[in-house]
mmCIF file with all atom_site columns, C-alpha atoms in Angstrom:
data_model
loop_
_atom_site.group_PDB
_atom_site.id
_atom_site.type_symbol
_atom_site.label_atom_id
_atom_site.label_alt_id
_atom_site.label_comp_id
_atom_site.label_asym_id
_atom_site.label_entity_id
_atom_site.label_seq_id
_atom_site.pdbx_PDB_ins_code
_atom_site.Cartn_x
_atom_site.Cartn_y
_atom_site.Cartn_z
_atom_site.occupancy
_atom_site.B_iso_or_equiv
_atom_site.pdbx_formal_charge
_atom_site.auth_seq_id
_atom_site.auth_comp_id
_atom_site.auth_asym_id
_atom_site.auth_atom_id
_atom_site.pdbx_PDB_model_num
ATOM 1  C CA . UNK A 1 1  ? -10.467 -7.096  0.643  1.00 0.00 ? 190 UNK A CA 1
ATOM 2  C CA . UNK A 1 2  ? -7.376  -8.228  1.894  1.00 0.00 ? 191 UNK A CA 1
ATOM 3  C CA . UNK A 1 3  ? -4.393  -6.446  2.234  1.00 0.00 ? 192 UNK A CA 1
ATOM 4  C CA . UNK A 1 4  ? -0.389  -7.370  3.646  1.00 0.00 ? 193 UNK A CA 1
ATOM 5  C CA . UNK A 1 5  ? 0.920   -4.748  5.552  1.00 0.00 ? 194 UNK A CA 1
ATOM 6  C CA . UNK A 1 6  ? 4.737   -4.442  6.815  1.00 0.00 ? 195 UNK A CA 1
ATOM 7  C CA . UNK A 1 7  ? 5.055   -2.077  9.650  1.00 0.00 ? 196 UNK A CA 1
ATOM 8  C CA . UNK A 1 8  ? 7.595   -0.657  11.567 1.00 0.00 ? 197 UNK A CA 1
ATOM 9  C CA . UNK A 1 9  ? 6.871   1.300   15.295 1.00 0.00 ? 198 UNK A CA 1
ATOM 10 C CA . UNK A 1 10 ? 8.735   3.953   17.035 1.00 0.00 ? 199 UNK A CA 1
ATOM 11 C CA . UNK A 1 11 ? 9.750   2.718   20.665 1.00 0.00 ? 200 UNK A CA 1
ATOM 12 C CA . UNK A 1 12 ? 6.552   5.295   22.032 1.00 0.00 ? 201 UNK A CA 1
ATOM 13 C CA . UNK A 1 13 ? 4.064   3.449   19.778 1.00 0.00 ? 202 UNK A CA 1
ATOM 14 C CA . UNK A 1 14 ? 4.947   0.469   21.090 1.00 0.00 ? 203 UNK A CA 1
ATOM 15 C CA . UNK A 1 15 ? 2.907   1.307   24.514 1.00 0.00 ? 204 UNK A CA 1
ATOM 16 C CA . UNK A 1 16 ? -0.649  1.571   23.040 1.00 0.00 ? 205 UNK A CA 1
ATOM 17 C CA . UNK A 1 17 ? -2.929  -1.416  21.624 1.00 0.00 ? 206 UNK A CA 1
ATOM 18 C CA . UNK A 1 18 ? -2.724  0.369   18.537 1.00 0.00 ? 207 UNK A CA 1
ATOM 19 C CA . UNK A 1 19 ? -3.169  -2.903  16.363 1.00 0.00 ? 208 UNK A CA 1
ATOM 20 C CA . UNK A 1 20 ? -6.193  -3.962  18.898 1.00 0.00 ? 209 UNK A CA 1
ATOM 21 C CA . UNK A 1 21 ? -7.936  -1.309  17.804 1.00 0.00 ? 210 UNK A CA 1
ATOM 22 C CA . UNK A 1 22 ? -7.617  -2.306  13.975 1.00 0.00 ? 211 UNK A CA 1
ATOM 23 C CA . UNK A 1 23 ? -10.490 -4.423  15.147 1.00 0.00 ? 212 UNK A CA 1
ATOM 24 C CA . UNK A 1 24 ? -12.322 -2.216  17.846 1.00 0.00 ? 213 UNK A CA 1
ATOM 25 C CA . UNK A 1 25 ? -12.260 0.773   15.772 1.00 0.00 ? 214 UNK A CA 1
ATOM 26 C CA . UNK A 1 26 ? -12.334 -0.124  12.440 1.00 0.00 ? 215 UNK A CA 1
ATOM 27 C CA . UNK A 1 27 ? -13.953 -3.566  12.186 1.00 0.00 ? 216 UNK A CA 1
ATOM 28 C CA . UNK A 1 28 ? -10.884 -5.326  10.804 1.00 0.00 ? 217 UNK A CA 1
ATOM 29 C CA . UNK A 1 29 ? -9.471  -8.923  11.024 1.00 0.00 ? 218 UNK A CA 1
ATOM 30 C CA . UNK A 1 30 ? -5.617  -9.172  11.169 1.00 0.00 ? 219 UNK A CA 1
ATOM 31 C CA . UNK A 1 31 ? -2.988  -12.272 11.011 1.00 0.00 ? 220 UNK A CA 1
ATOM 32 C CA . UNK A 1 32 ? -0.042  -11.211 11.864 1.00 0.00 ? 221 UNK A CA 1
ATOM 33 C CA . UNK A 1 33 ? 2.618   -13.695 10.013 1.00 0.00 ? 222 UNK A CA 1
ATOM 34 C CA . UNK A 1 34 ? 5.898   -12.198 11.387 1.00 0.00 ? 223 UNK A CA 1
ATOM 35 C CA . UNK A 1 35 ? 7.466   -9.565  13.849 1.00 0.00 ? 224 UNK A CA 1
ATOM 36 C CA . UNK A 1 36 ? 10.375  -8.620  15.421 1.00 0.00 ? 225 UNK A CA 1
ATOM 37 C CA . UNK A 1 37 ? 10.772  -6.498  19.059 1.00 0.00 ? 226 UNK A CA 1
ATOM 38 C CA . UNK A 1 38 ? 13.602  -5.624  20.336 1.00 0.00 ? 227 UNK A CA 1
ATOM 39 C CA . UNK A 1 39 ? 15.672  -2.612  21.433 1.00 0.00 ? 228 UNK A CA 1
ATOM 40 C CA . UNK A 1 40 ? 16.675  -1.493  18.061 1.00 0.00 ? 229 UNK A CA 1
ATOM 41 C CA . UNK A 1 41 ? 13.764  -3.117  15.668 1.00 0.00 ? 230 UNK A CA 1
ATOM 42 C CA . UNK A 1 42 ? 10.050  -2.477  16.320 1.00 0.00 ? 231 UNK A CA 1
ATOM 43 C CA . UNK A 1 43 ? 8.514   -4.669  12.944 1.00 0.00 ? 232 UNK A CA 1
ATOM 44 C CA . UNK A 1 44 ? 5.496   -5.935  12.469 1.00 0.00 ? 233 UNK A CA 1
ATOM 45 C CA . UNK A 1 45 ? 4.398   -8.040  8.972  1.00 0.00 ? 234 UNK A CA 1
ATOM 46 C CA . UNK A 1 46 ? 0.505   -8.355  9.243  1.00 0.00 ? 235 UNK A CA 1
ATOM 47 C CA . UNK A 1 47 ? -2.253  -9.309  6.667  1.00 0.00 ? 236 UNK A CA 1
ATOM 48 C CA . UNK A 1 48 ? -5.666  -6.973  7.221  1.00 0.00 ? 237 UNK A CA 1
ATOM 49 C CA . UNK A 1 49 ? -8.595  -7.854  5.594  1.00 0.00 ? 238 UNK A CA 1
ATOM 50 C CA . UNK A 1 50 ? -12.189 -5.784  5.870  1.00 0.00 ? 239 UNK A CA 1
ATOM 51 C CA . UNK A 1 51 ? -13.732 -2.882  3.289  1.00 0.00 ? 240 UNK A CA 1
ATOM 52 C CA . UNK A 1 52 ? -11.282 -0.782  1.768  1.00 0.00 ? 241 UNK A CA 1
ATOM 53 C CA . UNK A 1 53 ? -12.395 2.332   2.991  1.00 0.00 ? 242 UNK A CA 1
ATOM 54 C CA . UNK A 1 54 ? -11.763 1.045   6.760  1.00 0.00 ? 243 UNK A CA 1
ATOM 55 C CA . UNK A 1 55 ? -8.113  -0.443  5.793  1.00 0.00 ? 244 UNK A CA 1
ATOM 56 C CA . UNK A 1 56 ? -7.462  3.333   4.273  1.00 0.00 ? 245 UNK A CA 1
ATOM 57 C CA . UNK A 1 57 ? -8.864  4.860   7.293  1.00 0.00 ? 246 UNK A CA 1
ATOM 58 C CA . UNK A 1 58 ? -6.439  2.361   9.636  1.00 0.00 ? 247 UNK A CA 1
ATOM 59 C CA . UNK A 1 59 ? -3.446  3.109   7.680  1.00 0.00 ? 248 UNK A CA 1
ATOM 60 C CA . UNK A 1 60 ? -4.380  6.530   8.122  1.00 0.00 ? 249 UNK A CA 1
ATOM 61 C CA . UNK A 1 61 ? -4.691  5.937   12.165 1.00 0.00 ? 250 UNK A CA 1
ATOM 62 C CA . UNK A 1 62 ? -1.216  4.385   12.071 1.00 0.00 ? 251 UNK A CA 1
ATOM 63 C CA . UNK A 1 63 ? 0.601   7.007   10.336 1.00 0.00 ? 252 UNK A CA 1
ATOM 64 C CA . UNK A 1 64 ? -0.573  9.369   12.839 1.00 0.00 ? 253 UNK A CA 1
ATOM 65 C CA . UNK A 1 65 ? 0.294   7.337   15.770 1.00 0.00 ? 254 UNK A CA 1
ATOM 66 C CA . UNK A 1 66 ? 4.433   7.167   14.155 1.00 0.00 ? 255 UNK A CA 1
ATOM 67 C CA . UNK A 1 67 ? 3.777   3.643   12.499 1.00 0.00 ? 256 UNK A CA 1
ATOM 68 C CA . UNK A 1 68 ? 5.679   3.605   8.957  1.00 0.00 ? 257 UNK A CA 1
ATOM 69 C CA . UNK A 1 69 ? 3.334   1.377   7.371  1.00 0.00 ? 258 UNK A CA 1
ATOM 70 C CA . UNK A 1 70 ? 4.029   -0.325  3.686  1.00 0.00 ? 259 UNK A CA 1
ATOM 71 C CA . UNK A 1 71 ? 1.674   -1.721  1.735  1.00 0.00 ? 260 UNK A CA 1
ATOM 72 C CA . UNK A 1 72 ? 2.809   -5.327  -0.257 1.00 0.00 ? 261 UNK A CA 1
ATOM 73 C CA . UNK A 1 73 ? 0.936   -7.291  -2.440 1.00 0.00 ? 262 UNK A CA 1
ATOM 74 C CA . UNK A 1 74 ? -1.280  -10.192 -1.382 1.00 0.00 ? 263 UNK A CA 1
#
């Protein structure tokens, strides 16, 4: 399954590998086609793909680290 994610990070988020561990912890493959970092903007736009119940369980993990994730269509 594939899914395109659009995420935007608070400034402390920004000073973990949180998207490494998309792929350590969850067994995901990411592409990330666009971003944006800078003192105001923290935006991420990123296509996942792996089985459902681990891209639920990683949008899960990113909520609670103070990602605001949104899901768009593929």
């Amino acid at each position: 399954m594939k899914t395109r994610l659009f995420l935007t990070f608070d400034k402390p988020s920004l000073d973990s590998p949180i998207l490494s561990t998309l792929t350590s912890q969850f067994g995901l493959v990411f592409n990330i086609y666009g971003a944006t970092v800078n003192e105001e903007v923290q935006f991420v736009a990123l296509e996942i793909e792996g089985d459902e119940g681990a891209i639920r369980a990683a949008i899960s993990y990113l909520q609670q680290r103070g990602v605001q994730v949104e899901l768009r269509d593929s």
